[in-house]
PDB file of C-alpha atoms in Angstrom:
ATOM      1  CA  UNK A   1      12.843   4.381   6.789  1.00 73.00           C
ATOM      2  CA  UNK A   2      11.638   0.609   7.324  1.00 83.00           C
ATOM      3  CA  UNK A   3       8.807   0.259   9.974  1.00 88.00           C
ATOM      4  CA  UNK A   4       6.938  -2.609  11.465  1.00 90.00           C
ATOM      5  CA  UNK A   5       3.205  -3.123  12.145  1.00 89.00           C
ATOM      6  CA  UNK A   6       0.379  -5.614  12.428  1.00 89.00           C
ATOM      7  CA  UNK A   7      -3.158  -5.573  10.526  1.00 84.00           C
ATOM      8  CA  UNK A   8      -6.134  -5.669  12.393  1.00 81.00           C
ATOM      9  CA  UNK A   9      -6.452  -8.658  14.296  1.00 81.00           C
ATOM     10  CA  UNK A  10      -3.535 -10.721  12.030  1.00 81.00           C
ATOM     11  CA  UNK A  11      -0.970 -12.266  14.753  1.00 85.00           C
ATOM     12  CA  UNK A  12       1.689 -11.590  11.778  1.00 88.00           C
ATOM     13  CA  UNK A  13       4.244  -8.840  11.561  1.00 91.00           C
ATOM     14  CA  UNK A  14       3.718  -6.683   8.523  1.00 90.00           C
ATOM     15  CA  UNK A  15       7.270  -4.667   7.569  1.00 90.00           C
ATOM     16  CA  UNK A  16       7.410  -1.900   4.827  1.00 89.00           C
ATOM     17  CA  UNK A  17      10.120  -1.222   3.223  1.00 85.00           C
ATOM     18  CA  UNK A  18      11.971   1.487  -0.022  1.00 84.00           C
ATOM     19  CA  UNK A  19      12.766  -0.826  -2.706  1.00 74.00           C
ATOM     20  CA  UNK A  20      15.607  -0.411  -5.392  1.00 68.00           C
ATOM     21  CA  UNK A  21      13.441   1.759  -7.479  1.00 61.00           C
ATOM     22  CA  UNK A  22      12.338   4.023  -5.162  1.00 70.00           C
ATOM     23  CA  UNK A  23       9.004   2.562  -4.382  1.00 67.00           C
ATOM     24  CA  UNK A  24       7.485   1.977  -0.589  1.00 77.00           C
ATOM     25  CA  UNK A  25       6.424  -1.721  -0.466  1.00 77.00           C
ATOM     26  CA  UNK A  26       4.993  -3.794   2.257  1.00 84.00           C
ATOM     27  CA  UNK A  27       4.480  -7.963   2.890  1.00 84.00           C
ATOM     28  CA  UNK A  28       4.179 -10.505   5.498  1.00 87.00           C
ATOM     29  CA  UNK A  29       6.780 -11.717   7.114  1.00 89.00           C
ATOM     30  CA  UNK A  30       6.991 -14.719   9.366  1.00 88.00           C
ATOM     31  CA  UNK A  31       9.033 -12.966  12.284  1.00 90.00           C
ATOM     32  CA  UNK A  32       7.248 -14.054  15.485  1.00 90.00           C
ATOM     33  CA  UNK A  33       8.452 -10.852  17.203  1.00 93.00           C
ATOM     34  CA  UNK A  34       8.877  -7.010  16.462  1.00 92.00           C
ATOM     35  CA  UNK A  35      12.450  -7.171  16.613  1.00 93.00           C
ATOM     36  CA  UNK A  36      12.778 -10.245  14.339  1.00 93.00           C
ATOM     37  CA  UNK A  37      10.751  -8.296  12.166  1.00 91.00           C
ATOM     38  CA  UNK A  38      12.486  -5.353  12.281  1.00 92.00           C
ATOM     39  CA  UNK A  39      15.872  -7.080  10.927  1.00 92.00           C
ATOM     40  CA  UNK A  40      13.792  -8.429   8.280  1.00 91.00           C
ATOM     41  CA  UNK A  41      13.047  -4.724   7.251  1.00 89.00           C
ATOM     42  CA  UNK A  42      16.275  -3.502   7.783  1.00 90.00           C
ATOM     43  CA  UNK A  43      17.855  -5.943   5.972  1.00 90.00           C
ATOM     44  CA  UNK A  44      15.576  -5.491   2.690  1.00 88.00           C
ATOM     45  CA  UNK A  45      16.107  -1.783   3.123  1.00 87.00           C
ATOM     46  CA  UNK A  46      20.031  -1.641   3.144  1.00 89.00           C
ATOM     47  CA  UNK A  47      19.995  -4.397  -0.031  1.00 86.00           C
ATOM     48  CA  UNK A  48      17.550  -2.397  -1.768  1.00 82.00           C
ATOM     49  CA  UNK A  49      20.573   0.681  -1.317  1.00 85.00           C
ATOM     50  CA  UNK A  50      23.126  -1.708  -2.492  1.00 85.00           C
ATOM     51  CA  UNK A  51      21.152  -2.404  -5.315  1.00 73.00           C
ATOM     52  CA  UNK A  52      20.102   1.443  -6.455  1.00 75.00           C
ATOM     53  CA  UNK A  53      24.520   1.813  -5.646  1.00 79.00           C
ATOM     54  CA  UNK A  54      25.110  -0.782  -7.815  1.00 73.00           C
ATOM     55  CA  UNK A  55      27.120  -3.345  -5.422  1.00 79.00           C
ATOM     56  CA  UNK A  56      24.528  -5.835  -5.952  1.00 74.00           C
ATOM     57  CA  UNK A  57      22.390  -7.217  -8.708  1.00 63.00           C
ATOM     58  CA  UNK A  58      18.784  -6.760  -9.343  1.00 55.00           C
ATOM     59  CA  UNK A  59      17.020  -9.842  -9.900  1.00 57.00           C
ATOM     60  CA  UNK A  60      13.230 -11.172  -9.038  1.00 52.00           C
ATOM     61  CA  UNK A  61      13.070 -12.230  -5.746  1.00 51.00           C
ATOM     62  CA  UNK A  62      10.137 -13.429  -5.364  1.00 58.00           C
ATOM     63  CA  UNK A  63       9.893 -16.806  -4.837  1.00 71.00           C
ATOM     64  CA  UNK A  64       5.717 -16.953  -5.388  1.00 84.00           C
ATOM     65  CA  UNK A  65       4.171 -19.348  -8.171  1.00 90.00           C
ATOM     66  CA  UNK A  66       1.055 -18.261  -9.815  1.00 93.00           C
ATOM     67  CA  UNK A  67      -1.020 -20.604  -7.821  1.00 93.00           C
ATOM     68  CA  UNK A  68       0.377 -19.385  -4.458  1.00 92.00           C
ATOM     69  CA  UNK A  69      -0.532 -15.743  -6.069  1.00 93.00           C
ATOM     70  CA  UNK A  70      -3.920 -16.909  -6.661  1.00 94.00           C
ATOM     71  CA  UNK A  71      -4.724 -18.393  -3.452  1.00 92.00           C
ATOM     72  CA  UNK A  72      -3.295 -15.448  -1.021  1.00 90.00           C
ATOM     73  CA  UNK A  73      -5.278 -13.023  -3.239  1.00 92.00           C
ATOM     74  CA  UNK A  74      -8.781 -15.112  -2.623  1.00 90.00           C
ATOM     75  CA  UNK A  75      -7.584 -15.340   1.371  1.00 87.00           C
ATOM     76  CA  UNK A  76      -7.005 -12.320   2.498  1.00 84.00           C
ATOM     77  CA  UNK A  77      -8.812  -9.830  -0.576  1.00 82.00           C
ATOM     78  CA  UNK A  78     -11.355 -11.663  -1.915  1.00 80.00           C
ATOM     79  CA  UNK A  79     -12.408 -13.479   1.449  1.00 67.00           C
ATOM     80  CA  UNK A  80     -11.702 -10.486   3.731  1.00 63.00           C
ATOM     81  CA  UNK A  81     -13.782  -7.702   1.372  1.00 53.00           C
ATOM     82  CA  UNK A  82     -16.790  -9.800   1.849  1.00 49.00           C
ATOM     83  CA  UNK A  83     -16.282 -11.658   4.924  1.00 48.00           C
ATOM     84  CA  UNK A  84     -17.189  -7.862   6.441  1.00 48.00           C
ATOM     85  CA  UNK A  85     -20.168  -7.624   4.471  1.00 45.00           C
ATOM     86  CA  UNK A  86     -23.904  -9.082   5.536  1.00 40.00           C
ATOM     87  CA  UNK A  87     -24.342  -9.045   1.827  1.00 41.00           C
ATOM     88  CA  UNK A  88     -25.501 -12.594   0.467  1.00 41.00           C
ATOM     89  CA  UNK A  89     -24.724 -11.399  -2.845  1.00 38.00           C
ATOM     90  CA  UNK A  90     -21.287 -10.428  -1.887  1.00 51.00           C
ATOM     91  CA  UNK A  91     -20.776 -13.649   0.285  1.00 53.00           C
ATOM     92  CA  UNK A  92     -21.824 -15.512  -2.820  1.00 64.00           C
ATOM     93  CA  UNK A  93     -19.573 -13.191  -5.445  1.00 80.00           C
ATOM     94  CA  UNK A  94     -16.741 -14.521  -3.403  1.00 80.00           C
ATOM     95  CA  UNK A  95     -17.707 -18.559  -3.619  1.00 86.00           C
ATOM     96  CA  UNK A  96     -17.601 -17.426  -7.342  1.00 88.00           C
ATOM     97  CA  UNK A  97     -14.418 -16.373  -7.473  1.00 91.00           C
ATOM     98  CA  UNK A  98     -12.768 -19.613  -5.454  1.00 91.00           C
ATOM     99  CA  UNK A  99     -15.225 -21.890  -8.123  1.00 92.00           C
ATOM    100  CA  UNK A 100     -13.690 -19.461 -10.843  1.00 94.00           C
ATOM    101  CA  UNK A 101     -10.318 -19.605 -10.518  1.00 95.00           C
ATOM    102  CA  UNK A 102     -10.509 -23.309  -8.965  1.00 94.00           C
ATOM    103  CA  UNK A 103     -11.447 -24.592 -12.475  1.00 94.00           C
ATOM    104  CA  UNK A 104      -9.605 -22.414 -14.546  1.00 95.00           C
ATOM    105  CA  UNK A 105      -6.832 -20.907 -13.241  1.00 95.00           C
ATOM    106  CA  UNK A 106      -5.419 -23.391 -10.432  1.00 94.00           C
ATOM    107  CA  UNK A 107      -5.674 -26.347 -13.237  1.00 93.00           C
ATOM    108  CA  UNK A 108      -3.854 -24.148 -15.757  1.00 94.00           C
ATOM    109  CA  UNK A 109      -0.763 -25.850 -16.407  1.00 91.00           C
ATOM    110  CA  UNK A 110       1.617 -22.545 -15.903  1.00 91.00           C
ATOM    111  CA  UNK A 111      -0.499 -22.416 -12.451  1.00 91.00           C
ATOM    112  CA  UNK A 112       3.292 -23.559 -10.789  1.00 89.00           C
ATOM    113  CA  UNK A 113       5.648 -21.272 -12.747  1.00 88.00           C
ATOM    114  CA  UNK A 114       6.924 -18.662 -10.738  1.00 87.00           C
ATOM    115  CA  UNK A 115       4.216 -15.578 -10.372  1.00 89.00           C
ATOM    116  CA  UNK A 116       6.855 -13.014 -11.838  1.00 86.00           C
ATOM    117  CA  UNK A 117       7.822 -15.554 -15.356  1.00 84.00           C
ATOM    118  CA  UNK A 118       3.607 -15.195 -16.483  1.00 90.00           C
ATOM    119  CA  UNK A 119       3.992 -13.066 -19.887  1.00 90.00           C
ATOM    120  CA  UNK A 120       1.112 -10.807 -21.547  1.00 93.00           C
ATOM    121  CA  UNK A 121       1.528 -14.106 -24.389  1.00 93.00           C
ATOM    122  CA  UNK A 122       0.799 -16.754 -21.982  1.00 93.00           C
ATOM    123  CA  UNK A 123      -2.489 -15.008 -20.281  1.00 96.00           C
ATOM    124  CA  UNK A 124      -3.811 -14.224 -24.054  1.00 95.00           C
ATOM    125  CA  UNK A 125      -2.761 -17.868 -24.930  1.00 95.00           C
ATOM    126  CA  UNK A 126      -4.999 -18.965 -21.935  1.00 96.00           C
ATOM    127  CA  UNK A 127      -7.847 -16.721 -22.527  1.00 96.00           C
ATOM    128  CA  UNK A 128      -7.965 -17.710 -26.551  1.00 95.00           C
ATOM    129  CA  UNK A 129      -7.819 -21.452 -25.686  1.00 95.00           C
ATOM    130  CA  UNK A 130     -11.141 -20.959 -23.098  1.00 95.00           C
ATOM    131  CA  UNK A 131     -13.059 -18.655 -25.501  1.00 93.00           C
ATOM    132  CA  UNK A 132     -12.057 -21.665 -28.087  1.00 93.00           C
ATOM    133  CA  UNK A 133     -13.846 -24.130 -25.856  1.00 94.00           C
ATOM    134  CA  UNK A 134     -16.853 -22.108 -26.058  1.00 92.00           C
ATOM    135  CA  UNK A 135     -16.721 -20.266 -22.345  1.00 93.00           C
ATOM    136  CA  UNK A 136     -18.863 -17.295 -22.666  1.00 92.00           C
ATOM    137  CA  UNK A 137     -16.952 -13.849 -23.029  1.00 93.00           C
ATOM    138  CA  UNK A 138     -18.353 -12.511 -19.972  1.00 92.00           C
ATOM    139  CA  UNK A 139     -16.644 -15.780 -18.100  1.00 94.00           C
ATOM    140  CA  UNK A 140     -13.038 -15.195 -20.057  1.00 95.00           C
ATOM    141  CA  UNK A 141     -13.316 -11.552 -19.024  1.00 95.00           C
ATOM    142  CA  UNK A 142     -13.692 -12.615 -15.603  1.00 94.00           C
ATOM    143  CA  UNK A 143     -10.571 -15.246 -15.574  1.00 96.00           C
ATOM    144  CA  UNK A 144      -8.960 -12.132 -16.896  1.00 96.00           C
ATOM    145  CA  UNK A 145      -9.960  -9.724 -14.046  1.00 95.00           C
ATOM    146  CA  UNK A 146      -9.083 -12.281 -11.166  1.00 95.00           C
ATOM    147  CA  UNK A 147      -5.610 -11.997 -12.487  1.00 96.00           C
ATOM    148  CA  UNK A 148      -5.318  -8.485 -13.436  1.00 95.00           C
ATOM    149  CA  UNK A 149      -6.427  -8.133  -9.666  1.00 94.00           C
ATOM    150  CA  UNK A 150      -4.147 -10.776  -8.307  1.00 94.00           C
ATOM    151  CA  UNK A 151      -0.799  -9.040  -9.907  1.00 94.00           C
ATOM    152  CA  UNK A 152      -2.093  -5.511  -8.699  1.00 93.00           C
ATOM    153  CA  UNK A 153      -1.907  -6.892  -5.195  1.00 91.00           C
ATOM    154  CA  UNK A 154       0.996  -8.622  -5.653  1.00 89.00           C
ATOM    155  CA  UNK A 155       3.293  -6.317  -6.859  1.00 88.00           C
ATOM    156  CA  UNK A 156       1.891  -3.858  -4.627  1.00 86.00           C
ATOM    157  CA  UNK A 157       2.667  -5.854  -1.657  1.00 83.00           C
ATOM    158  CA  UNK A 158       6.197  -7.459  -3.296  1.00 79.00           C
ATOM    159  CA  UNK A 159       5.186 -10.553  -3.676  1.00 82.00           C
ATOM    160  CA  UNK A 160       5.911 -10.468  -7.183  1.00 84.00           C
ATOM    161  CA  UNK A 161       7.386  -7.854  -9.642  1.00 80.00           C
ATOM    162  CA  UNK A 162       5.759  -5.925 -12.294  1.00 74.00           C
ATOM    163  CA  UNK A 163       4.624  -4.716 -14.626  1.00 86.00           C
ATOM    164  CA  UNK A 164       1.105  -7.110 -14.438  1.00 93.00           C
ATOM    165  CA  UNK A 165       0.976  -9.199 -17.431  1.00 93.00           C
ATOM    166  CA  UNK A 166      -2.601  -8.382 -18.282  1.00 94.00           C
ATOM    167  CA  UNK A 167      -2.072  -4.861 -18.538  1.00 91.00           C
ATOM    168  CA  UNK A 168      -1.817  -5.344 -22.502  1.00 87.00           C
ATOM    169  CA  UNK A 169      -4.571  -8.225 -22.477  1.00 94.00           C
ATOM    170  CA  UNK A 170      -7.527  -6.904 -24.299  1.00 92.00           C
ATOM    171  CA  UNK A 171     -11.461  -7.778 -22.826  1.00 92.00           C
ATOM    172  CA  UNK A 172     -13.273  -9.750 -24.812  1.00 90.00           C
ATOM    173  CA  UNK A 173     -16.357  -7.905 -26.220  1.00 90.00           C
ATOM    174  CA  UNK A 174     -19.535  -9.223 -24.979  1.00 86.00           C
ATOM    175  CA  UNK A 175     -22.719  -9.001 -27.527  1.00 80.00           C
ATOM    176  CA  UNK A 176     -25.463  -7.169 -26.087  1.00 81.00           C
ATOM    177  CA  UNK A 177     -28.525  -9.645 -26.098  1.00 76.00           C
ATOM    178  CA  UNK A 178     -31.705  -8.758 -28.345  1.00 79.00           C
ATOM    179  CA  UNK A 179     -34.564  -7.539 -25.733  1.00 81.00           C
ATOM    180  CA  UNK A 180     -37.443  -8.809 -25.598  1.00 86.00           C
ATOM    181  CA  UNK A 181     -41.277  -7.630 -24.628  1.00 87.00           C
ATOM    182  CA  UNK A 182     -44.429  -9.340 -23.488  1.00 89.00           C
ATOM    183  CA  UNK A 183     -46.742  -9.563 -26.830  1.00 91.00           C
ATOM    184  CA  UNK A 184     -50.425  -8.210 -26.358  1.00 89.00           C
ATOM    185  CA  UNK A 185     -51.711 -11.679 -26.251  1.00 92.00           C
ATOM    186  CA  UNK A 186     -49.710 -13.005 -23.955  1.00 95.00           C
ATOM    187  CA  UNK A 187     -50.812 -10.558 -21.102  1.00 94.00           C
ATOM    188  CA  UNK A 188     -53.628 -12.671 -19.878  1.00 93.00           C
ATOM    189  CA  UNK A 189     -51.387 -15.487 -19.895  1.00 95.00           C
ATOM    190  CA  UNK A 190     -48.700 -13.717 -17.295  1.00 95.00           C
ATOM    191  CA  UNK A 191     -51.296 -11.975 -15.536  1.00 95.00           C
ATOM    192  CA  UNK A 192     -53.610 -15.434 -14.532  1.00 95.00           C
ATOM    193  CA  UNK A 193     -49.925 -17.115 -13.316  1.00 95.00           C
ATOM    194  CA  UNK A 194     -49.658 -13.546 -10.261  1.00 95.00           C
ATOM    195  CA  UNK A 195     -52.323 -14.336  -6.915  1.00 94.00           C
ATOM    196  CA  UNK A 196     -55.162 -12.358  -7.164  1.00 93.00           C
ATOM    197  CA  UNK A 197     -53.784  -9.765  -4.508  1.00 93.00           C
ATOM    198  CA  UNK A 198     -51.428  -8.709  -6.714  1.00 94.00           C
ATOM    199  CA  UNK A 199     -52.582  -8.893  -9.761  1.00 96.00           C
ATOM    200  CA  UNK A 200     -53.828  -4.842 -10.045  1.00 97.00           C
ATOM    201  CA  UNK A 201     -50.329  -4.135  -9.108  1.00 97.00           C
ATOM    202  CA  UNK A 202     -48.348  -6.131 -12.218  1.00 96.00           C
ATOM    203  CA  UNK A 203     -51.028  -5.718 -14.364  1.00 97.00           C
ATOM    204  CA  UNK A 204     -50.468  -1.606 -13.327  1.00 97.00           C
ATOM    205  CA  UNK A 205     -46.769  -2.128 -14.375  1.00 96.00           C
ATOM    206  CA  UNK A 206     -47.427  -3.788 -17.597  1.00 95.00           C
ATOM    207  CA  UNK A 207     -49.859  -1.482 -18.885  1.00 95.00           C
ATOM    208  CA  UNK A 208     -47.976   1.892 -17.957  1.00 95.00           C
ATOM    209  CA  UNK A 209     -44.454   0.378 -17.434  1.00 93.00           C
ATOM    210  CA  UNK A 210     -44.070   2.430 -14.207  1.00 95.00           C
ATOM    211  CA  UNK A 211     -41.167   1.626 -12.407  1.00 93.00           C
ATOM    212  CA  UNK A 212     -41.892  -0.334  -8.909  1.00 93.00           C
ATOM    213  CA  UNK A 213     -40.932   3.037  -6.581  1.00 91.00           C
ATOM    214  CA  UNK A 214     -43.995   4.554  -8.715  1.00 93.00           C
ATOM    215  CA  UNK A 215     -46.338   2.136  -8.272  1.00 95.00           C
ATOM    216  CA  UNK A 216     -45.900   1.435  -4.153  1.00 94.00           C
ATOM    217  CA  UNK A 217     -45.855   5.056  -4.136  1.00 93.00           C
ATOM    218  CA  UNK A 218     -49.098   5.826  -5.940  1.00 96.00           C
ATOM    219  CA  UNK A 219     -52.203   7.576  -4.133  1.00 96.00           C
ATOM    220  CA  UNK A 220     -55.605   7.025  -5.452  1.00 96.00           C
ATOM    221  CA  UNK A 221     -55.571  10.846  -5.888  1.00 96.00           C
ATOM    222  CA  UNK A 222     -53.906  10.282  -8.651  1.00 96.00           C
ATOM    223  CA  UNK A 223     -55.354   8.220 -10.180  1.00 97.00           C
ATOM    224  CA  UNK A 224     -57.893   9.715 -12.473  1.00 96.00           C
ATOM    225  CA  UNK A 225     -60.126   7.310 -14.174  1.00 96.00           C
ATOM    226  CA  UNK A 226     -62.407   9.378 -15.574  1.00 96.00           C
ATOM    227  CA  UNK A 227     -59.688  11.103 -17.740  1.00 96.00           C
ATOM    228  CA  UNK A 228     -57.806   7.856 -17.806  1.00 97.00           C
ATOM    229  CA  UNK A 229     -54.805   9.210 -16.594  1.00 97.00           C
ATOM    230  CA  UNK A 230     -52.723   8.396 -13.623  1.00 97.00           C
ATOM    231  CA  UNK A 231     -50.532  11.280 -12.109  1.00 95.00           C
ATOM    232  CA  UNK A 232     -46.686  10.837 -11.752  1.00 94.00           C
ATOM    233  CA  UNK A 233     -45.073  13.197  -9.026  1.00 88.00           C
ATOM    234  CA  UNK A 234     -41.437  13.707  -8.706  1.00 82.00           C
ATOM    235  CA  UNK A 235     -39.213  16.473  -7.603  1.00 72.00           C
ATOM    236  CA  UNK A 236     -39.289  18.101  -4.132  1.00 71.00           C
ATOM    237  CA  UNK A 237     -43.191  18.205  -2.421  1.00 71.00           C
ATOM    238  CA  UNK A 238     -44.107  16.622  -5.641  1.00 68.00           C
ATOM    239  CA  UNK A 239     -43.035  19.761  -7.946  1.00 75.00           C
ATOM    240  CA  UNK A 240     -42.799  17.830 -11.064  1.00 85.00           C
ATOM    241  CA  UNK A 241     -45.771  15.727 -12.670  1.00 90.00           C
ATOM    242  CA  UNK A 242     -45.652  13.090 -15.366  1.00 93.00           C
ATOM    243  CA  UNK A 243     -49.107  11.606 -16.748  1.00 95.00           C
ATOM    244  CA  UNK A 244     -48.883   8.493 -17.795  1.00 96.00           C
ATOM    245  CA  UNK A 245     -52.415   7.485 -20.119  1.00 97.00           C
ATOM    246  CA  UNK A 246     -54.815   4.224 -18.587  1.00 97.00           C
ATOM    247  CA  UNK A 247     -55.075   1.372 -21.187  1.00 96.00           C
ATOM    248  CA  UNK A 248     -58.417   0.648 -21.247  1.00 95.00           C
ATOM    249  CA  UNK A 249     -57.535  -3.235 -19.797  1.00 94.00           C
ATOM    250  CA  UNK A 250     -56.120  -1.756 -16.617  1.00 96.00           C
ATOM    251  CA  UNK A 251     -59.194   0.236 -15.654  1.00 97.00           C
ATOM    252  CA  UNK A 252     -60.715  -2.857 -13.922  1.00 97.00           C
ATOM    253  CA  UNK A 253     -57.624  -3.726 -12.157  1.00 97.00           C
ATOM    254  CA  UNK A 254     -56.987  -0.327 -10.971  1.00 97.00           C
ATOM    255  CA  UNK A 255     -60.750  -0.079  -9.490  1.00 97.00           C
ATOM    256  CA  UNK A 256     -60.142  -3.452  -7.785  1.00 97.00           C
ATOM    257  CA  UNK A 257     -57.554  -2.251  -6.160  1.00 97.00           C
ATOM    258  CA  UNK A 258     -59.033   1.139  -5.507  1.00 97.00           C
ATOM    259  CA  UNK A 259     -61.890  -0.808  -3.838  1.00 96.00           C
ATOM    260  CA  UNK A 260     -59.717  -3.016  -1.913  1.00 96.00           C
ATOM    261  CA  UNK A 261     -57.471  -0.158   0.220  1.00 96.00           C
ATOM    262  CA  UNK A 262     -58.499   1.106   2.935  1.00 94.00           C
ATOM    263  CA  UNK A 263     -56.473   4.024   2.837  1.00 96.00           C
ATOM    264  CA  UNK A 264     -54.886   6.343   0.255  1.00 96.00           C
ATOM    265  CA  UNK A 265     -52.357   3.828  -1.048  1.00 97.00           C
ATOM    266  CA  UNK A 266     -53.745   2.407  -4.435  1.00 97.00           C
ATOM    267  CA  UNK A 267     -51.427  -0.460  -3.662  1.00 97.00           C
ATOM    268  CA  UNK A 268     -50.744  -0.632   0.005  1.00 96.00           C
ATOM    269  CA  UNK A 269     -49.452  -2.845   2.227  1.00 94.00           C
ATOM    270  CA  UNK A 270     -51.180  -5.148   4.844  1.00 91.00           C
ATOM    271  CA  UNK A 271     -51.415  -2.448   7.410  1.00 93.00           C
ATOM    272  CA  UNK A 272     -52.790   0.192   4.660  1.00 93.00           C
ATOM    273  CA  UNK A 273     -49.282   1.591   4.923  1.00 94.00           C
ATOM    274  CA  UNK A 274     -46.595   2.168   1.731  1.00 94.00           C
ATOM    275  CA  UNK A 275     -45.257  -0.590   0.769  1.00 93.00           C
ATOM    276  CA  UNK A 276     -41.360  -1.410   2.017  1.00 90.00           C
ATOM    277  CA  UNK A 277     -39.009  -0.247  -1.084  1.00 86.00           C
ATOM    278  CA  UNK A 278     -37.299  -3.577  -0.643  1.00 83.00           C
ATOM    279  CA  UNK A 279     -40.819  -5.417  -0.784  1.00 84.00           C
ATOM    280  CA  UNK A 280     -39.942  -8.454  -3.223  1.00 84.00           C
ATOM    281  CA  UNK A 281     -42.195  -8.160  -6.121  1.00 82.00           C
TER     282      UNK A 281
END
């Protein structure tokens, strides 16, 4: 059965329908009034019928070129998702996808072919001829994913017709880079660039590679100088323990900073408190 509905705060008329296949689909209309778009509905649902009956051909109707696609999917997807977000790194993940597809999918010269006539061929054609021009894998597998994502919605709201084209399009493999460490000597060098205030603390996670919860966390309790050892407690009330051995090096920084606090923290804030676990380092 056909019904009619509106999103949110959207002014437009949302119908879903039972296509000729059996599956429930829903899209935009432009009806500017229930009723208008309740014919709409109705309509698609009884050619849909003729269609599964046989009295009428089934043929793409979608009128939507790739580039239309494209630019609905950014609008009310992309957009939306982080428009609701007070996330600067999701605001910004969305200005890369409009920069993204902007430069290489909107410019693509199938960009105005209709949505549903995009093969597998064409999208690995595209993909081959970027990775060609030396765009880094990780890029191409992007390009890939805004149009994998693109077609999902698509055909799941009937704009276009599957199946998605980049089901059978492979990801590029992206080579894991070498990793690298800070050599002994260069230490000193790292160390002298951090203010003096915080210089017990990075020189603390250099020397015992502690993560940063650890170290904002650590009491001078545990800290055992004598034994050169600092204590590591996890686990509910502090259940587990993990010592982690005091370069020789670090002993001065950690008794600066020892000397420094005012209260328990080894590496406390202004007020003498625990450091914020969002505290930029």
């Amino acid at each position: 059965m056909a019904s009619v509905y509106r999103r949110g705060t959207s002014k437009a008329w949302y119908i879903a329908y039972v296509d000729h296949i059996g599956r429930r689909r829903t899209m935009a209309t432009k009806a500017r009034t229930k009723t208008e778009a309740k014919r709409v509905a109705d309509d698609l649902e009884r050619h849909a019928e003729r269609q599964r009956l046989g009295l009428e051909p089934i043929e793409s109707d979608s009128k939507w070129t790739l580039r239309a696609l494209l630019e609905w999917w950014l609008e009310e997807f992309s957009g939306r998702a982080k428009a609701g977000t007070t996330s600067n790194r999701d605001v910004g993940s969305h200005d890369r996808d409009r920069r993204c597809i902007g430069k290489h999918l909107l410019q693509w010269e199938l960009a105005d072919w209709p949505a549903d006539s995009v093969k597998s061929t064409d999208i690995e054609r595209l993909l081959h001829e970027k990775s060609r021009s030396g765009l880094a894998a990780q890029t191409v597998n992007h390009i890939r994913g805004h149009l994998s994502r693109a077609y999902s919605r698509g055909i799941s709201q009937g704009y276009c017709q599957g199946p998605n084209p980049t089901t059978g399009v492979g990801k590029q493999r992206i080579p894991k880079a070498a990793t690298d460490y800070l050599r002994t000597h260069e230490v000193p060098a790292v160390l002298a660039e951090i203010t003096p205030e915080r210089q017990p603390l990075f020189a603390a996670a250099i020397y015992t590679g502690m993560r940063k919860g650890e170290l904002i966390a650590l009491e001078k309790r545990d800290v055992d100088l004598d034994a050169r050892v600092i204590l590591i407690r996890n686990g509910k009330n502090g259940s587990k323990v993990e010592k982690v051995p005091i370069a020789r090096d670090l002993i001065p920084y950690l008794e600066t900073a020892m000397r420094r606090s005012r209260s328990s923290m080894v590496f406390p804030a202004a007020d003498g408190q625990q450091q914020r676990a969002d505290t930029d380092l």
